[in-house]
C-alpha positions as a printed Julia matrix, in Angstrom:
346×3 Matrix{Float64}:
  29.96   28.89  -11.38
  27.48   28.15   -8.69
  26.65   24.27   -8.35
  22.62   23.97   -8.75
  20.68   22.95   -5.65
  20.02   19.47   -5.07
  16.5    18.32   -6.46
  14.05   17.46   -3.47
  13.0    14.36   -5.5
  15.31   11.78   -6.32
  15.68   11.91   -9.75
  15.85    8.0    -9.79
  11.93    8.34   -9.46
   8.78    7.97  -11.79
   6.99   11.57  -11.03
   3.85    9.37  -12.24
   4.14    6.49  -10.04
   4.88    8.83   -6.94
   1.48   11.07   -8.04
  -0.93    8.0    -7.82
   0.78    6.99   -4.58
   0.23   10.51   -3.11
  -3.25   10.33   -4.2
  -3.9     7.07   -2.48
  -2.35    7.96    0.3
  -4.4    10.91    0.86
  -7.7     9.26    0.08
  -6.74    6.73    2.68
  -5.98    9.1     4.97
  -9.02   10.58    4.3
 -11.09    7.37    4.75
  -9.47    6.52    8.3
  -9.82   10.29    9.93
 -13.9     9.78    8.77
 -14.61    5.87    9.55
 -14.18    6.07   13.58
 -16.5     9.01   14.07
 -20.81    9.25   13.88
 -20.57   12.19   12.01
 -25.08   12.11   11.62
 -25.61   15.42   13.66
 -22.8    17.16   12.21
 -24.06   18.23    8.35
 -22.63   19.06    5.49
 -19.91   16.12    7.53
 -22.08   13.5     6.86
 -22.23   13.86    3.69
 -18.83   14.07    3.08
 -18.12   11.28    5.49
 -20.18    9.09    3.02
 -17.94    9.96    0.26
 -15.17    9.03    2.47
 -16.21    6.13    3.29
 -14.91    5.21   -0.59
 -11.95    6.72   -0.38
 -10.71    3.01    0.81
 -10.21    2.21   -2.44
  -6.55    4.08   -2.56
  -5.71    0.04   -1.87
  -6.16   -1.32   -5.35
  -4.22    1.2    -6.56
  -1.44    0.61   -4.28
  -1.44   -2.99   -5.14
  -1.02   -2.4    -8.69
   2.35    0.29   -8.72
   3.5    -2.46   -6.26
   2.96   -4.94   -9.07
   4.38   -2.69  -11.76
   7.78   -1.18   -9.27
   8.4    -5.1    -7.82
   8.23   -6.49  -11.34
  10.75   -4.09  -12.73
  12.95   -5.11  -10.06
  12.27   -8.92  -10.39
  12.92   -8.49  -14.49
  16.45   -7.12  -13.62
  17.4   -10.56  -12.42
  19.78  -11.7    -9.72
  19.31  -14.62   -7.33
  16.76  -15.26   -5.14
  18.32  -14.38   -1.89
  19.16  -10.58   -3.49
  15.93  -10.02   -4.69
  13.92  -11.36   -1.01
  16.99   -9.37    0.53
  16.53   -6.19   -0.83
  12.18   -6.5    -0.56
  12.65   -7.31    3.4
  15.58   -4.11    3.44
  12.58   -2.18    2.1
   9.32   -2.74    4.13
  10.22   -4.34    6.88
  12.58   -1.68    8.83
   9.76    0.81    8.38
   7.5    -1.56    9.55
   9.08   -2.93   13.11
   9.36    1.27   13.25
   5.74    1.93   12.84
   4.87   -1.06   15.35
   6.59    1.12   18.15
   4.85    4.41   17.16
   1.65    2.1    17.82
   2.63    0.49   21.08
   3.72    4.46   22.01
   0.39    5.98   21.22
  -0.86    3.03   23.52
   1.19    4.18   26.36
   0.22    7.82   26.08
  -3.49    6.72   25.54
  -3.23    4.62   28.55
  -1.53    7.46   30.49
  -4.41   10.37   29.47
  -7.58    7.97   29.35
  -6.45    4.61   31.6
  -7.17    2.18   29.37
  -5.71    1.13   26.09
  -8.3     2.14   23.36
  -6.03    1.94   20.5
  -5.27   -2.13   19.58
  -5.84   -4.99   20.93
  -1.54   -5.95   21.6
  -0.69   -9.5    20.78
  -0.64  -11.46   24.44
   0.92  -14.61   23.11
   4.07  -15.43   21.63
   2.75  -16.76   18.54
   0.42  -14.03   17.94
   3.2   -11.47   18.97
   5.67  -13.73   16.4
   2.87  -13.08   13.98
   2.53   -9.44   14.64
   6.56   -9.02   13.92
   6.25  -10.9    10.66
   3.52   -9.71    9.32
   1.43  -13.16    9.43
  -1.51  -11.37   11.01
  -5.09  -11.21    9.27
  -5.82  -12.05    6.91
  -3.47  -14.39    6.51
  -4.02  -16.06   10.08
  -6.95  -15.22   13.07
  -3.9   -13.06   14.63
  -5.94   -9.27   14.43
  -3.58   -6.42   13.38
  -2.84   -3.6    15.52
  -2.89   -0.85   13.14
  -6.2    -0.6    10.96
  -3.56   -0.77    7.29
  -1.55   -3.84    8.0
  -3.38   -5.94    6.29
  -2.51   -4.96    2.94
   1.47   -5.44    3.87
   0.69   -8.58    4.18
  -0.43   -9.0     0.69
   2.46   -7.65   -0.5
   5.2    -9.74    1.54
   3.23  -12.9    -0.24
   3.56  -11.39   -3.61
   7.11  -10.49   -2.9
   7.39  -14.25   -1.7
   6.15  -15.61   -5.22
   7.93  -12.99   -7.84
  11.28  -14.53   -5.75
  10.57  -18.36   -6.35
  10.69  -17.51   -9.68
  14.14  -16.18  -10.14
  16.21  -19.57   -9.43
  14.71  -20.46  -13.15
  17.74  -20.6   -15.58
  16.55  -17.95  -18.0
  14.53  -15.01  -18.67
  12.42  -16.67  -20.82
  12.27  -19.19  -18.46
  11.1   -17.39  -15.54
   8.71  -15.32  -18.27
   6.99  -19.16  -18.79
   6.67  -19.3   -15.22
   5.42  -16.19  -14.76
   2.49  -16.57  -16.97
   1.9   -20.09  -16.0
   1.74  -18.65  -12.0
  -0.33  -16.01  -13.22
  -3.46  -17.91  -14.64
  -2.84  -20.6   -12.21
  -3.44  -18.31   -9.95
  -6.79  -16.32  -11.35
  -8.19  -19.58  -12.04
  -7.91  -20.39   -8.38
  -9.35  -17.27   -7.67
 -12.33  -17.95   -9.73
 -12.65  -21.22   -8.57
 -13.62  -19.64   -4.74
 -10.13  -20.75   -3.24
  -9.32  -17.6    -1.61
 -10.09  -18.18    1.83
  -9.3   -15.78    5.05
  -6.58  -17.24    7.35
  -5.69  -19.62    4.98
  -2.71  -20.14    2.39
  -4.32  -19.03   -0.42
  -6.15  -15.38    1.26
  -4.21  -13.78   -1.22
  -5.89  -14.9    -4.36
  -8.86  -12.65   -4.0
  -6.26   -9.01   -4.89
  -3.52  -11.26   -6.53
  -4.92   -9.97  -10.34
  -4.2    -6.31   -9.25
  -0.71   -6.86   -8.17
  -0.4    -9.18  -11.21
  -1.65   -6.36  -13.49
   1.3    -3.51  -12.31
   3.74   -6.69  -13.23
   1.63   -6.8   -16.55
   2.72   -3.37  -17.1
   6.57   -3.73  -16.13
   7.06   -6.22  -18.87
   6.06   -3.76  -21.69
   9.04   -1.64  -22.37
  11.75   -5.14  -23.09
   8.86   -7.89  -22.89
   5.69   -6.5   -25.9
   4.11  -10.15  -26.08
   5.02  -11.88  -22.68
   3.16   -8.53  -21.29
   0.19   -8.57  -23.51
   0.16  -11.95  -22.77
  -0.04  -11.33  -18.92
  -2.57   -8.43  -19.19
  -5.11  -10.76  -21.48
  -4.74  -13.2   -18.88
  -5.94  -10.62  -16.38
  -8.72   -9.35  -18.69
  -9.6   -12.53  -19.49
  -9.84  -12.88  -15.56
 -11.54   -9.91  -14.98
 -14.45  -10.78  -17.67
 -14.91  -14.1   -15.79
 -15.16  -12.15  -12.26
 -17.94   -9.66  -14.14
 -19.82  -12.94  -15.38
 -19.83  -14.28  -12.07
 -20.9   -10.97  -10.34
 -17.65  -10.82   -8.36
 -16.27   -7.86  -10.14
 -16.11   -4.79   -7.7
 -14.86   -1.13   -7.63
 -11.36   -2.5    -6.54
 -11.05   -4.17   -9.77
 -12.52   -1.33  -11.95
  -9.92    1.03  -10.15
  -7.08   -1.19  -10.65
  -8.03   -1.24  -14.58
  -8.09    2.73  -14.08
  -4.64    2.86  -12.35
  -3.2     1.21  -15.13
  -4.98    3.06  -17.89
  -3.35    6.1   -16.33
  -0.08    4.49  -16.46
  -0.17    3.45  -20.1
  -0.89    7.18  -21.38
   1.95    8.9   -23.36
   4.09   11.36  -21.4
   2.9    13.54  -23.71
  -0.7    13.46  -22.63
  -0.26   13.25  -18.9
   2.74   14.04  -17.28
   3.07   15.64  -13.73
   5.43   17.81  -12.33
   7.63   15.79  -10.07
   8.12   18.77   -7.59
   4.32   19.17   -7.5
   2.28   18.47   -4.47
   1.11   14.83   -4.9
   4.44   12.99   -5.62
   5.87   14.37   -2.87
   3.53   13.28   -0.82
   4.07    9.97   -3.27
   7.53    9.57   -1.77
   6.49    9.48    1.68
   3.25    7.37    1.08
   4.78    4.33    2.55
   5.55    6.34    5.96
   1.88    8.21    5.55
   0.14    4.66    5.12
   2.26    3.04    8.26
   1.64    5.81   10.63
  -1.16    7.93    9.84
  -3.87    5.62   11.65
  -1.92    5.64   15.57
  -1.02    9.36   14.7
  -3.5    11.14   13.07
  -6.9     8.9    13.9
  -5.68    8.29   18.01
  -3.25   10.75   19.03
  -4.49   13.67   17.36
  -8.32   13.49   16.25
  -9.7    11.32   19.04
  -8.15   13.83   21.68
  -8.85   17.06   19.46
 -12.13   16.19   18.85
 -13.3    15.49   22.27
 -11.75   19.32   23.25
 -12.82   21.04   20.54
 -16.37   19.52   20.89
 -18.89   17.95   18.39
 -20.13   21.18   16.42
 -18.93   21.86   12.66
 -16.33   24.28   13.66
 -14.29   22.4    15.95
 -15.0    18.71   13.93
 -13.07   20.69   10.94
 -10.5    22.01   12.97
  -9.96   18.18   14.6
  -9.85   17.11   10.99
  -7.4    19.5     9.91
  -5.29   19.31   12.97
  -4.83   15.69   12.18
  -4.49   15.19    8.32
  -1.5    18.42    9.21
  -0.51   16.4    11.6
  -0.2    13.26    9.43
   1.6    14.56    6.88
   4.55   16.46    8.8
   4.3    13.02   10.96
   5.11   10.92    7.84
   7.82   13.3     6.94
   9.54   12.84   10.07
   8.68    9.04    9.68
  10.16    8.63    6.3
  13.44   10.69    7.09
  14.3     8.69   10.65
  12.83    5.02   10.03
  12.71    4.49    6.15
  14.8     6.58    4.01
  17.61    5.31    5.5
  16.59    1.88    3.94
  15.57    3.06    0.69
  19.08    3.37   -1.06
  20.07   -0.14   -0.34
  16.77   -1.58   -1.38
  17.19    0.57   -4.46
  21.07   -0.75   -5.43
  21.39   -2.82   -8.62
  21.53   -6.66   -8.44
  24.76   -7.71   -8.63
C-alpha cells in the first residue's frame, strides 16, 4: 500500500480563516504596489488605482482573525509567561527577519541610485530600541521603516492585554475580566482617549480585535460571547451616533458575518488559491512593501517606462515577485517558528 502524499496545508488549519487572510493580503498588496505611483496619464490605471486606494482596508480584517485565532489560544489557559512566550515565538522572529530584508533593499537602493530612498533608518538608540520592539508609530513619534508595521504594533498590545488576564484563578474569572476590559475599553474609545504616541493609541481598532475574541468564545462560552459581541454592537451603535463609524468598522462586522456562516453555506477548499496564500500572509504582509513596492516596481517601472504596457508588466513583475518572495520568506524566517508557537499549553 502506497502511503498518501503529505497535504500542502497543515491540516491543523481553518481553510476559512486562511481564505480571508489571503484575501487581505492580496488587497494590501494591491493597495501598496498602487499608492507610490501618479498613475493620472496612464488610463484605464487610474481608475483602478482609485479602487486601490481601498484596498487598505485588508487591515480590519486582519485585526479581527487575530482577535478570533489569539482568543482561542488565550481560552486554552496556561500561565502568563506561556501564553506571552509562545505570541513573541510567533511574530517576532519573522519580524527582526523582515527588518533585514528592509535594511538590504536599502543597501542595494543605495548601491544602484546613491541615496537611500526606501526608510528613513532609526539614527538613535532609542529610536533604533524602538524599531526592534516594535514601539514605533503609532505608539511613539519613532516612524516605521516599512509602510505595514504599524498594525504589528497593535497586535503586540493586544497580545499584551489577553496575557494580564490569565494569572486570574479561573475561567470564569478571567471571562469577568474579559468583559469588564472589553467595555472599559470601548467606553474609552468613545470617550476620545485614543491618542497617537500615547498609551492608549490602541483604543481607536481595539473593538475589531475584541470582536474575533467575541467569536472564539462561541463554541464552549454561548453567553460570555454574546455578551462580548453586544458589548461591541452596543459600541459600534454609539460610534455610528457619533459619526465615528467608518468602513474599517463595517468590514470588521463583515469579516465576522463571514465567519459565523454554517460550513454548509460557505466553505472553501483548503488547497484552493486564497488560503494558501492565507498561510503565508504573515510573510506577504512583512515583506511585500521593501520587495515588491522598492526592489522590484520602482526599478521595473522606471525601465519599462510610463506607458500602459510596461506599468502592467511593472505591476505584474512585482505582485509575482511578492508572492514567490513571501514563499521563500515564510519557509526560511517563519515557519520554522510556527510549530512551537502552535504547541499546547502545558
Amino acid at each position: 500500500m502506497t502511503r498518501p502524499a503529505p497535504s500542502p496545508i497543515p491540516v491543523d488549519r481553518d481553510a476559512r480563516v486562511d481564505w480571508l487572510r489571503g484575501l487581505a493580503a492580496l488587497l494590501i498588496l494591491v493597495h501598496h504596489l498602487f499608492a507610490p505611483f501618479d498613475w493620472s496619464a496612464t488610463p484605464p490605471l487610474d481608475r483602478i488605482a482609485d479602487v486601490a486606494a481601498w484596498c487598505m482596508l485588508g487591515v480590519p480584517v486582519f485585526f479581527v482573525l487575530s482577535g478570533r485565532c489569539i482568543g482561542e489560544a488565550w481560552l486554552r489557559g496556561g500561565s502568563a509567561a506561556r501564553f506571552a512566550l509562545r505570541r513573541v515565538r510567533r511574530i517576532y522572529p519573522p519580524y527582526l527577519a523582515s527588518l533585514l530584508v528592509c535594511l538590504g533593499v536599502v543597501v542595494v537602493r543605495r548601491l544602484f541610485v546613491g541615496v537611500n530612498d526606501v526608510a528613513a533608518l532609526p539614527a538613535t538608540a532609542p529610536a533604533l530600541l524602538a524599531t526592534v520592539t516594535l514601539a514605533t508609530a503609532p505608539a511613539t513619534a519613532v516612524p516605521t521603516i516599512n509602510w505595514v508595521y504599524w498594525s504589528l504594533t497593535y497586535e503586540v498590545v493586544f497580545y499584551a492585554l489577553l496575557a494580564c488576564l490569565l494569572p486570574l484563578p479561573s475561567p470564569r474569572a478571567r471571562l469577568v475580566a474579559w468583559l469588564t476590559l472589553h467595555a472599559a475599553l470601548c467606553g474609552l474609545d468613545l470617550a476620545g482617549f485614543a491618542q497617537p504616541a500615547s498609551p492608549d493609541f490602541f483604543l481607536d481598532n481595539w473593538s475589531l480585535f475584541a470582536l474575533g475574541a467575541g467569536l472564539a468564545l462561541l463554541p464552549g462560552h454561548r453567553a460570555w460571547a454574546f455578551a462580548s459581541l453586544g458589548i461591541g454592537a452596543l459600541h459600534l451603535v454609539a460610534l455610528l451616533v457619533l459619526g465615528r463609524a467608518g468602513l474599517f468598522h463595517l468590514v470588521g462586522l463583515a469579516t465576522a458575518a463571514l465567519l459565523l456562516l454554517p460550513g454548509s453555506v460557505w466553505s472553501p477548499r483548503a488547497d484552493g488559491l486564497l488560503p494558501r496564500i492565507g498561510v503565508v500572509s504573515y510573510s506577504l504582509y512583512l515583506i511585500h512593501v521593501p520587495i515588491g513596492v522598492h526592489l522590484l516596481l520602482r526599478p521595473a517601472a522606471a525601465l519599462l517606462g510610463p506607458g500602459l504596457a510596461g506599468s502592467c508588466a511593472a505591476l505584474a513583475l512585482a505582485a509575482f515577485g511578492s508572492i514567490v518572495a513571501s514563499l521563500v520568506f515564510h519557509r526560511i524566517a517563519e515557519r520554522p517558528w510556527m510549530r512551537p508557537a502552535l504547541a499546547p499549553n502545558p
